Tab-separated table of C-alpha atoms and ligand atoms in Angstrom:
chain	number	residue	atom	x	y	z
A	1	MET	CA	76.946	244.370	34.592
A	2	THR	CA	74.353	243.369	37.170
A	3	ASP	CA	71.144	244.930	35.967
A	4	LEU	CA	69.045	243.548	38.823
A	5	ALA	CA	71.400	244.190	41.731
A	6	GLY	CA	69.485	244.548	44.989
A	7	LYS	CA	66.210	243.294	43.530
A	8	HIS	CA	64.290	240.464	45.178
A	9	PHE	CA	61.796	238.384	43.245
A	10	VAL	CA	59.238	235.747	43.955
A	11	LEU	CA	59.552	233.357	41.023
A	12	GLY	CA	56.306	231.437	40.759
A	13	LEU	CA	56.027	228.237	38.745
A	14	SER	CA	52.668	226.883	37.681
A	15	GLY	CA	52.228	223.558	35.913
A	16	GLY	CA	53.640	223.276	32.423
A	17	ILE	CA	56.487	221.700	30.526
A	18	ALA	CA	58.129	225.138	30.333
A	19	CYS	CA	59.080	224.634	34.010
A	20	TYR	CA	62.423	223.420	32.716
A	21	LYS	CA	63.075	226.937	31.399
A	22	ALA	CA	62.240	228.402	34.821
A	23	ALA	CA	65.397	226.774	36.182
A	24	GLU	CA	67.501	228.749	33.744
A	25	LEU	CA	65.513	231.918	34.356
A	26	CYS	CA	66.187	231.551	38.070
A	27	ARG	CA	69.917	231.330	37.388
A	28	ALA	CA	69.806	234.266	35.009
A	29	LEU	CA	68.045	236.480	37.568
A	30	ILE	CA	70.626	235.585	40.203
A	31	LYS	CA	73.505	236.206	37.787
A	32	GLN	CA	72.139	239.706	37.271
A	33	GLY	CA	72.380	240.347	41.016
A	34	ALA	CA	68.837	239.502	42.155
A	35	THR	CA	67.754	237.201	44.965
A	36	VAL	CA	64.968	234.760	44.165
A	37	GLN	CA	62.354	233.035	46.311
A	38	VAL	CA	60.770	230.182	44.385
A	39	VAL	CA	57.119	229.342	44.950
A	40	MET	CA	55.667	226.344	43.106
A	41	THR	CA	52.177	225.042	42.592
A	42	GLN	CA	51.595	221.366	43.093
A	43	ALA	CA	51.213	220.948	39.320
A	44	ALA	CA	54.626	222.581	38.755
A	45	GLY	CA	56.067	219.848	40.971
A	46	GLN	CA	55.033	217.336	38.317
A	47	PHE	CA	57.474	218.937	35.890
A	48	ILE	CA	60.475	219.984	37.982
A	49	THR	CA	61.480	219.164	41.529
A	50	PRO	CA	61.704	221.684	44.353
A	51	VAL	CA	65.203	220.297	44.951
A	52	THR	CA	66.384	221.686	41.627
A	53	MET	CA	64.816	225.068	42.266
A	54	GLN	CA	66.134	225.195	45.841
A	55	ALA	CA	69.651	224.445	44.670
A	56	LEU	CA	69.504	227.145	42.001
A	57	SER	CA	67.906	229.801	44.193
A	58	ASN	CA	69.803	228.826	47.329
A	59	ARG	CA	66.558	229.024	49.334
A	60	PRO	CA	63.975	226.462	50.362
A	61	VAL	CA	61.050	226.404	47.947
A	62	PHE	CA	57.579	227.299	49.160
A	63	GLY	CA	54.230	225.988	48.095
A	64	SER	CA	54.970	222.658	46.565
A	65	HIS	CA	54.603	220.502	49.658
A	66	ASP	CA	51.772	222.400	51.278
A	67	VAL	CA	49.323	223.580	48.687
A	68	SER	CA	46.984	225.100	51.226
A	69	GLY	CA	49.200	228.134	51.644
A	70	PHE	CA	50.031	227.577	55.300
A	71	ASP	CA	53.652	226.982	56.088
A	72	ALA	CA	55.132	226.266	59.484
A	73	ARG	CA	58.499	227.651	58.398
A	74	GLU	CA	57.101	231.162	58.742
A	75	ALA	CA	56.685	232.278	62.359
A	76	ASN	CA	53.267	233.743	61.697
A	77	GLY	CA	52.302	230.944	59.307
A	78	MET	CA	51.581	233.443	56.582
A	79	PRO	CA	54.097	233.120	53.753
A	80	HIS	CA	51.594	234.724	51.336
A	81	ILE	CA	51.909	237.959	53.292
A	82	ASN	CA	55.581	237.808	54.232
A	83	LEU	CA	56.999	236.710	50.895
A	84	SER	CA	54.875	239.024	48.777
A	85	ARG	CA	55.731	242.110	50.791
A	86	GLU	CA	59.477	241.700	50.556
A	87	ALA	CA	59.435	241.187	46.756
A	88	ASP	CA	60.170	243.825	44.131
A	89	ALA	CA	57.976	241.782	41.786
A	90	ILE	CA	56.248	238.434	41.516
A	91	ILE	CA	57.164	236.706	38.257
A	92	VAL	CA	55.033	233.730	37.281
A	93	ALA	CA	56.992	231.715	34.717
A	94	PRO	CA	55.543	229.524	33.406
A	95	CYS	CA	52.050	230.903	33.824
A	96	SER	CA	49.607	228.230	32.620
A	97	ALA	CA	46.209	228.997	31.081
A	98	ASP	CA	44.628	227.488	34.166
A	99	PHE	CA	46.670	229.652	36.520
A	100	MET	CA	45.680	232.745	34.547
A	101	ALA	CA	42.025	231.823	34.833
A	102	LYS	CA	42.517	231.387	38.538
A	103	LEU	CA	44.204	234.776	38.935
A	104	LEU	CA	41.456	236.398	36.929
A	105	HIS	CA	38.845	235.280	39.418
A	106	GLY	CA	40.938	236.156	42.432
A	107	ARG	CA	40.964	232.568	43.567
A	108	ALA	CA	43.468	231.699	46.268
A	109	ASP	CA	43.476	227.988	47.015
A	110	ASP	CA	47.234	227.483	46.716
A	111	LEU	CA	50.144	229.548	48.018
A	112	LEU	CA	51.124	231.107	44.677
A	113	SER	CA	47.675	232.362	43.705
A	114	LEU	CA	47.069	233.418	47.302
A	115	MET	CA	50.280	235.416	47.220
A	116	CYS	CA	49.362	237.067	43.903
A	117	LEU	CA	46.014	238.101	45.349
A	118	ALA	CA	47.538	239.281	48.635
A	119	ARG	CA	50.288	241.356	47.062
A	120	PRO	CA	50.054	245.123	47.505
A	121	ILE	CA	49.020	245.929	43.920
A	122	GLY	CA	50.607	249.383	43.826
A	123	GLN	CA	54.010	248.274	45.106
A	124	VAL	CA	54.593	244.728	43.919
A	125	PRO	CA	54.216	244.272	40.160
A	126	LEU	CA	52.970	240.936	38.849
A	127	LEU	CA	54.718	239.755	35.665
A	128	LEU	CA	53.250	236.773	33.842
A	129	ALA	CA	55.082	234.628	31.299
A	130	PRO	CA	52.363	232.540	29.645
A	131	ALA	CA	53.149	229.027	28.422
A	132	MET	CA	50.635	226.824	26.667
A	133	ASN	CA	49.565	225.004	23.546
A	134	ARG	CA	48.738	227.253	20.587
A	135	GLU	CA	45.019	226.435	20.639
A	136	MET	CA	44.840	227.216	24.350
A	137	TRP	CA	46.689	230.474	23.691
A	138	ALA	CA	44.403	231.488	20.834
A	139	HIS	CA	41.227	230.520	22.706
A	140	PRO	CA	38.943	233.496	23.334
A	141	ALA	CA	38.846	232.609	27.039
A	142	THR	CA	42.634	232.957	27.353
A	143	GLN	CA	42.723	236.153	25.306
A	144	ARG	CA	39.858	237.571	27.372
A	145	ASN	CA	41.586	236.584	30.597
A	146	MET	CA	44.801	238.266	29.535
A	147	ALA	CA	43.037	241.513	28.650
A	148	GLN	CA	41.320	241.501	32.038
A	149	LEU	CA	44.512	240.612	33.926
A	150	THR	CA	46.248	243.508	32.203
A	151	ALA	CA	43.389	245.792	33.201
A	152	ASP	CA	43.766	244.461	36.754
A	153	GLY	CA	47.395	245.601	36.820
A	154	ALA	CA	49.377	242.531	35.705
A	155	THR	CA	52.039	242.730	33.011
A	156	ILE	CA	51.955	240.003	30.382
A	157	LEU	CA	55.427	239.313	29.039
A	158	GLY	CA	54.259	237.823	25.742
A	159	VAL	CA	54.924	234.419	24.256
A	160	GLY	CA	57.235	232.890	21.711
A	161	SER	CA	56.280	231.114	18.556
A	162	GLY	CA	57.504	227.833	17.129
A	163	PHE	CA	57.658	224.105	17.799
A	164	GLN	CA	55.739	223.103	20.913
A	165	ALA	CA	56.233	220.143	23.243
A	166	CYS	CA	52.854	218.777	22.087
A	167	GLY	CA	54.227	218.510	18.545
A	168	GLU	CA	52.208	221.413	17.162
A	169	THR	CA	53.723	224.644	15.883
A	170	GLY	CA	52.426	228.101	16.717
A	171	ASP	CA	52.171	230.826	19.375
A	172	GLY	CA	52.114	230.078	23.086
A	173	ARG	CA	55.587	228.829	23.975
A	174	MET	CA	57.097	230.468	27.008
A	175	LEU	CA	59.719	233.036	26.018
A	176	GLU	CA	63.292	231.830	26.335
A	177	PRO	CA	65.040	232.744	29.615
A	178	PRO	CA	67.298	235.409	28.005
A	179	GLU	CA	64.215	237.016	26.436
A	180	LEU	CA	62.364	236.989	29.745
A	181	LEU	CA	65.414	238.446	31.448
A	182	GLU	CA	65.615	241.271	28.899
A	183	ASP	CA	61.924	242.067	29.451
A	184	ILE	CA	62.260	241.957	33.235
A	185	VAL	CA	65.292	244.264	33.145
A	186	ALA	CA	63.397	246.597	30.794
A	187	PHE	CA	60.400	246.612	33.126
A	188	PHE	CA	62.477	248.297	35.830
A	189	GLN	CA	64.043	250.987	33.645
A	190	PRO	CA	62.528	254.487	33.935
A	191	LYS	CA	60.042	255.136	31.111
A	192	VAL	CA	61.601	258.446	30.087
A	193	LEU	CA	60.691	258.068	26.408
A	194	ALA	CA	57.222	256.575	26.871
A	195	GLY	CA	55.164	256.914	23.723
A	196	ARG	CA	58.037	258.414	21.684
A	197	ARG	CA	59.118	256.961	18.352
A	198	VAL	CA	62.844	256.462	18.051
A	199	LEU	CA	64.749	255.597	14.879
A	200	VAL	CA	68.312	254.249	15.050
A	201	THR	CA	70.776	253.380	12.283
A	202	ALA	CA	73.513	250.919	13.207
A	203	GLY	CA	76.387	248.854	11.879
A	204	PRO	CA	78.460	249.263	8.755
A	205	THR	CA	77.192	249.376	5.190
A	206	TRP	CA	78.311	247.074	2.405
A	207	GLU	CA	79.101	248.585	-0.978
A	208	SER	CA	79.426	245.925	-3.653
A	209	ILE	CA	82.325	245.903	-6.095
A	210	ASP	CA	81.234	242.670	-7.749
A	211	PRO	CA	79.098	239.682	-6.643
A	212	VAL	CA	81.744	238.479	-4.167
A	213	ARG	CA	83.586	241.604	-3.045
A	214	GLY	CA	82.684	244.846	-1.403
A	215	ILE	CA	83.768	247.749	0.764
A	216	THR	CA	82.784	247.802	4.411
A	217	ASN	CA	84.294	248.712	7.780
A	218	LEU	CA	84.862	247.378	11.282
A	219	SER	CA	81.702	248.711	12.897
A	220	SER	CA	80.069	245.899	14.916
A	221	GLY	CA	76.751	247.696	15.404
A	222	LYS	CA	76.913	247.092	19.184
A	223	MET	CA	76.548	250.746	20.195
A	224	GLY	CA	73.522	251.275	17.938
A	225	PHE	CA	71.886	248.045	19.082
A	226	ALA	CA	72.452	249.066	22.709
A	227	ILE	CA	70.807	252.431	22.006
A	228	ALA	CA	67.833	250.726	20.367
A	229	ARG	CA	67.500	248.450	23.394
A	230	ALA	CA	67.822	251.335	25.867
A	231	ALA	CA	65.206	253.364	23.965
A	232	ARG	CA	62.792	250.457	24.074
A	233	GLU	CA	63.501	249.941	27.773
A	234	ALA	CA	62.601	253.610	28.224
A	235	GLY	CA	59.182	252.969	26.716
A	236	ALA	CA	59.802	254.165	23.139
A	237	GLU	CA	58.573	252.521	19.967
A	238	VAL	CA	61.849	251.729	18.241
A	239	THR	CA	62.873	251.072	14.645
A	240	LEU	CA	66.416	249.888	14.027
A	241	VAL	CA	67.835	250.119	10.506
A	242	ALA	CA	70.802	247.758	10.570
A	243	GLY	CA	73.616	247.202	8.124
A	244	PRO	CA	75.193	243.724	7.902
A	245	VAL	CA	75.946	242.728	11.512
A	246	HIS	CA	75.772	239.534	13.543
A	247	LEU	CA	73.729	240.722	16.488
A	248	PRO	CA	70.384	239.570	17.882
A	249	THR	CA	67.532	242.065	17.620
A	250	PRO	CA	66.775	243.709	20.961
A	251	ARG	CA	63.401	242.634	22.369
A	252	GLY	CA	60.455	244.641	21.148
A	253	VAL	CA	62.439	246.506	18.498
A	254	ARG	CA	61.376	246.611	14.836
A	255	ARG	CA	64.426	245.840	12.726
A	256	ILE	CA	64.989	246.571	9.041
A	257	ASP	CA	68.094	244.941	7.569
A	258	VAL	CA	69.899	246.758	4.778
A	259	GLN	CA	73.162	246.416	2.897
A	260	SER	CA	74.286	249.610	1.181
A	261	ALA	CA	74.180	253.273	2.174
A	262	ARG	CA	71.503	253.888	-0.424
A	263	ASP	CA	69.399	251.031	1.017
A	264	MET	CA	69.889	252.539	4.453
A	265	LEU	CA	68.771	255.965	3.258
A	266	ALA	CA	65.712	254.473	1.545
A	267	ALA	CA	64.727	252.608	4.733
A	268	THR	CA	65.459	255.567	6.994
A	269	LEU	CA	63.665	258.437	5.225
A	270	PRO	CA	60.070	257.205	5.555
A	271	CYS	CA	60.659	256.164	9.186
A	272	ALA	CA	62.186	259.549	9.983
A	273	GLU	CA	58.918	261.176	8.900
A	274	GLN	CA	57.163	259.194	11.646
A	275	SER	CA	59.791	259.562	14.393
A	276	ASP	CA	60.497	261.928	17.265
A	277	VAL	CA	64.173	261.031	17.741
A	278	PHE	CA	66.783	259.906	15.208
A	279	VAL	CA	70.098	258.485	16.410
A	280	ALA	CA	72.573	257.832	13.588
A	281	THR	CA	75.199	255.436	14.872
A	282	ALA	CA	75.774	253.642	11.562
A	283	ALA	CA	79.273	253.753	10.096
A	284	VAL	CA	78.073	254.517	6.595
A	285	ALA	CA	80.625	254.066	3.833
A	286	ASP	CA	81.466	257.493	2.454
A	287	TRP	CA	82.133	256.123	-1.009
A	288	ARG	CA	80.835	253.336	-3.195
A	289	PRO	CA	82.109	251.913	-6.465
A	290	ALA	CA	80.557	253.945	-9.285
A	291	SER	CA	79.311	250.716	-10.810
A	292	THR	CA	78.984	247.139	-9.584
A	293	ALA	CA	80.359	244.464	-11.896
A	294	GLY	CA	77.789	241.799	-12.744
A	295	GLU	CA	80.430	239.075	-12.633
A	296	LYS	CA	83.447	238.489	-10.425
A	297	ILE	CA	86.323	240.695	-11.627
A	298	LYS	CA	89.225	238.390	-12.590
A	299	LYS	CA	92.943	239.051	-12.396
A	300	ASP	CA	94.187	239.964	-15.860
A	301	GLY	CA	97.797	238.860	-15.316
A	302	SER	CA	99.125	242.434	-15.452
A	303	GLY	CA	99.918	242.486	-11.738
A	304	HIS	CA	97.771	245.620	-11.352
A	305	MET	CA	94.465	246.002	-9.645
A	306	PRO	CA	91.712	247.133	-12.003
A	307	GLN	CA	90.950	250.825	-11.605
A	308	LEU	CA	87.765	251.426	-9.664
A	309	GLN	CA	85.786	254.647	-9.932
A	310	PHE	CA	84.030	255.851	-6.783
A	311	THR	CA	80.932	257.934	-6.151
A	312	GLU	CA	80.121	259.679	-2.889
A	313	ASN	CA	77.308	258.128	-0.868
A	314	PRO	CA	74.370	260.162	0.401
A	315	ASP	CA	74.845	261.512	3.918
A	316	ILE	CA	71.868	259.994	5.720
A	317	LEU	CA	72.198	261.994	8.917
A	318	ALA	CA	72.644	265.339	7.136
A	319	THR	CA	69.744	264.568	4.787
A	320	VAL	CA	67.421	263.750	7.683
A	321	ALA	CA	68.658	266.643	9.846
A	322	GLN	CA	68.053	269.093	7.012
A	323	SER	CA	64.612	267.699	6.122
A	324	PRO	CA	61.682	269.881	7.276
A	325	ARG	CA	61.054	267.588	10.266
A	326	GLY	CA	64.712	267.591	11.305
A	327	ALA	CA	65.314	271.295	10.677
A	328	SER	CA	62.186	272.310	12.637
A	329	GLY	CA	63.291	270.283	15.654
A	330	ALA	CA	60.191	268.047	15.525
A	331	LEU	CA	62.678	265.251	14.960
A	332	PHE	CA	65.583	265.441	17.418
A	333	CYS	CA	68.683	264.280	15.521
A	334	VAL	CA	71.759	262.814	17.190
A	335	GLY	CA	74.940	262.064	15.239
A	336	PHE	CA	77.962	259.982	16.103
A	337	ALA	CA	81.580	260.642	15.264
A	338	ALA	CA	84.129	257.854	15.358
A	339	GLU	CA	87.529	259.530	15.337
A	340	SER	CA	91.061	258.346	15.880
A	341	HIS	CA	92.415	261.598	17.387
A	342	ASP	CA	91.455	265.188	18.324
A	343	LEU	CA	88.014	263.918	19.275
A	344	GLU	CA	86.623	267.144	20.696
A	345	ALA	CA	87.638	269.386	17.783
A	346	HIS	CA	86.404	266.929	15.179
A	347	ALA	CA	83.164	266.278	17.029
A	348	ARG	CA	82.424	269.998	17.393
A	349	ALA	CA	83.056	270.631	13.716
A	350	LYS	CA	80.981	267.609	12.709
A	351	ARG	CA	78.011	268.727	14.782
A	352	VAL	CA	77.880	272.026	12.945
A	353	ARG	CA	78.506	270.452	9.546
A	354	LYS	CA	75.722	267.892	10.005
A	355	GLY	CA	73.331	270.443	11.482
A	356	VAL	CA	72.381	268.382	14.547
A	357	PRO	CA	71.722	269.581	18.112
A	358	LEU	CA	73.718	266.737	19.688
A	359	LEU	CA	76.761	264.883	18.457
A	360	VAL	CA	78.363	261.971	20.295
A	361	GLY	CA	82.091	261.451	19.828
A	362	ASN	CA	84.030	258.276	20.461
A	363	ILE	CA	87.429	256.914	19.572
A	364	GLY	CA	86.681	254.433	16.789
A	365	PRO	CA	89.645	252.055	16.973
A	366	ALA	CA	89.257	251.806	20.774
A	367	THR	CA	85.639	250.741	20.608
A	368	PHE	CA	84.954	248.898	17.353
A	369	GLY	CA	83.670	245.443	18.293
A	370	ALA	CA	84.130	246.036	22.032
A	371	ASP	CA	81.409	245.820	24.667
A	372	ASP	CA	82.449	249.052	26.315
A	373	ASN	CA	83.065	252.592	25.185
A	374	ALA	CA	83.551	256.155	26.420
A	375	LEU	CA	81.500	258.997	24.951
A	376	LEU	CA	81.856	262.736	24.551
A	377	LEU	CA	78.557	264.597	24.194
A	378	VAL	CA	78.883	267.782	22.170
A	379	ASP	CA	76.121	270.364	21.857
A	380	ALA	CA	75.912	274.105	21.214
A	381	GLN	CA	76.735	274.833	24.874
A	382	GLY	CA	79.830	272.670	25.179
A	383	THR	CA	80.907	269.131	25.948
A	384	ARG	CA	80.239	266.477	28.553
A	385	GLU	CA	82.080	263.207	29.035
A	386	LEU	CA	80.395	259.918	29.745
A	387	ALA	CA	83.133	257.808	31.333
A	388	ARG	CA	84.052	254.344	30.086
A	389	ALA	CA	81.295	251.830	30.745
A	390	THR	CA	79.437	249.078	28.924
A	391	LYS	CA	77.706	250.181	25.755
A	392	LEU	CA	74.328	249.418	27.324
A	393	GLU	CA	75.042	251.601	30.355
A	394	LEU	CA	76.194	254.426	28.100
A	395	ALA	CA	73.167	253.951	25.859
A	396	ARG	CA	70.866	254.329	28.871
A	397	LYS	CA	72.646	257.535	29.870
A	398	LEU	CA	72.381	258.868	26.338
A	399	ILE	CA	68.657	258.055	26.245
A	400	ALA	CA	68.213	259.914	29.549
A	401	GLU	CA	70.036	262.918	27.995
A	402	ILE	CA	67.828	262.796	24.912
A	403	SER	CA	64.747	262.587	27.102
A	404	THR	CA	65.819	265.671	29.052
A	405	ARG	CA	66.704	267.608	25.907
A	406	THR	CA	63.414	266.789	24.198
A	407	GLY	CA	61.333	267.313	27.326
A	408	ALA	CA	60.017	263.781	26.928
A	409	GLY	CA	60.521	262.773	30.534
A	410	ALA	CA	58.777	265.872	31.853
B	1	C5P	O1	80.873	262.202	8.265
B	1	C5P	P1	80.984	261.082	9.233
B	1	C5P	O2	80.828	259.731	8.576
B	1	C5P	O3	82.166	261.109	10.110
B	1	C5P	O4	79.736	261.296	10.192
B	1	C5P	C1	79.339	260.389	11.129
B	1	C5P	C2	77.863	260.559	11.458
B	1	C5P	O5	77.096	260.753	10.268
B	1	C5P	C3	77.284	259.313	12.081
B	1	C5P	O6	76.198	259.724	12.894
B	1	C5P	C4	76.806	258.540	10.877
B	1	C5P	O7	75.800	257.599	11.203
B	1	C5P	C5	76.298	259.622	9.983
B	1	C5P	N1	76.464	259.355	8.541
B	1	C5P	C6	75.374	259.125	7.745
B	1	C5P	N2	75.522	258.939	6.401
B	1	C5P	C7	76.736	258.999	5.817
B	1	C5P	C8	77.885	259.215	6.608
B	1	C5P	C9	77.705	259.401	7.967
B	1	C5P	O8	74.254	259.058	8.298
B	1	C5P	N3	76.856	258.807	4.532
C-alpha cells in the first residue's frame, strides 16, 4: 500500500543529532509513494551531509550551501517561493528548539525558515517534529513557543521519551521514523470522526486451564488494530481493549491489555459508557474452564485426559449493545462475524441475535493472521461487499461507513 502516493513534501532538517533519523524518514516517505525535496539549514549540515539526503531523495538538496535563501538553480532565484508552493506539506524533522523560536518570530534568514514563512498558510501545512534535550523541551520558552506555533497553524507531531544522545533520559527525542510516518499518513486522512470516542475490542482471549495451559484461538488482532488506527486517523479518541497479541499499539491510541473474556468485559463496560462507537472485533472464547487449577495438571498414567467442566463466557458485544447506551443508539455498536461458510446467512442471523445495527462478516480461516481481508457489511437494509484489500484500507472504509451512519461526518 502506498499511503502517500502523489504527495510531494519539503523535508526540512534543522540542526540536531536526530538528523540521522531524517534519512530514514526520507526513505519511508518515498516508499509510501511520495516525492521529497530536502532543504537543510547550515546547522543540519553539521550532522548529516547533503550527499546522503540527495541520494535518498534523488534530488539535489537546497539550503545547505547557500544559507541566504538565494539559489541560482532556480530560474527566478526564489526557491522559497517555488518549492513551498509545489509542496503538499513542509515537514521539519528534526525541528530544533532554536528553529522553533525562529519560526515563532517569523524570522527568515535561511532558506528553510524563509520557506516556512513564505508558504501559503491555508494550502501548505507545516508539520514539526521537535528534537531536543529534555530540559530544553520542558523549558517554558519551548512550551510557550509550541503553543504559539500551534495557534499560528503549525502541527506539532509530538516527541518520544527515553535515552537521549546527551546521556540524559526524558522527553524530547524525535519520534522514530515509522512513528512520524504514521502521524504524517494520519494527517492526510479525512477527519470524519473528529471528536468522537471510539472503543474497539481486538485479538483473542486466553482462558486459563492451569498456570501453563489455556484455551485461545488464531485471531491475530490485526483487523481490530487496523480499525483502531483508522479511527484515530479519522480524528477520534480511541480506546483499544486488546487480548494477548503481538502487535504494536497504533499511534495515539489508548490501549488496555487483557487476558480473559471476563477481563475484557470488565475493561470494556466502563469505556462503553463514555464512547460513541463500539466495534467488537475480538474473537472472544465462548467457553472457559469452570475452574482454573492452581497447579499444573499432571498426567495420571491412565491415558485419559482429565475431564474439564466449562462455563459460558459473557457475550461482551450483546451486553454492551443491550445496555441503555447501546439500546438507545447513543452508542453505535458494530459486531464482527468470523465464519467458515454461509457467510451472509450467518452474518444476518448474528446481527439480529446480537442486537446491533451493523455486523461485519468475514471468512475466518481465510483472514486469521493475514494482512488482507474481504468484508461483508450487513445491516437492516441488506448487505454490501467490501472487496479484498489490506486490513487498513478496509478499516478506513468501515470507519467512513460508521461516520455516515452516525452522522459524524456531516
Ligand atoms: O457469537 P460470535 O462469537 O460469533 O460473535 C462474534 C461477535 O461478537 C464479534 O463482534 C465478537 O467480538 C463479539 N463477541 C463478544 N463476546 C463474546 C463473543 C463474541 O463480544 N463472548
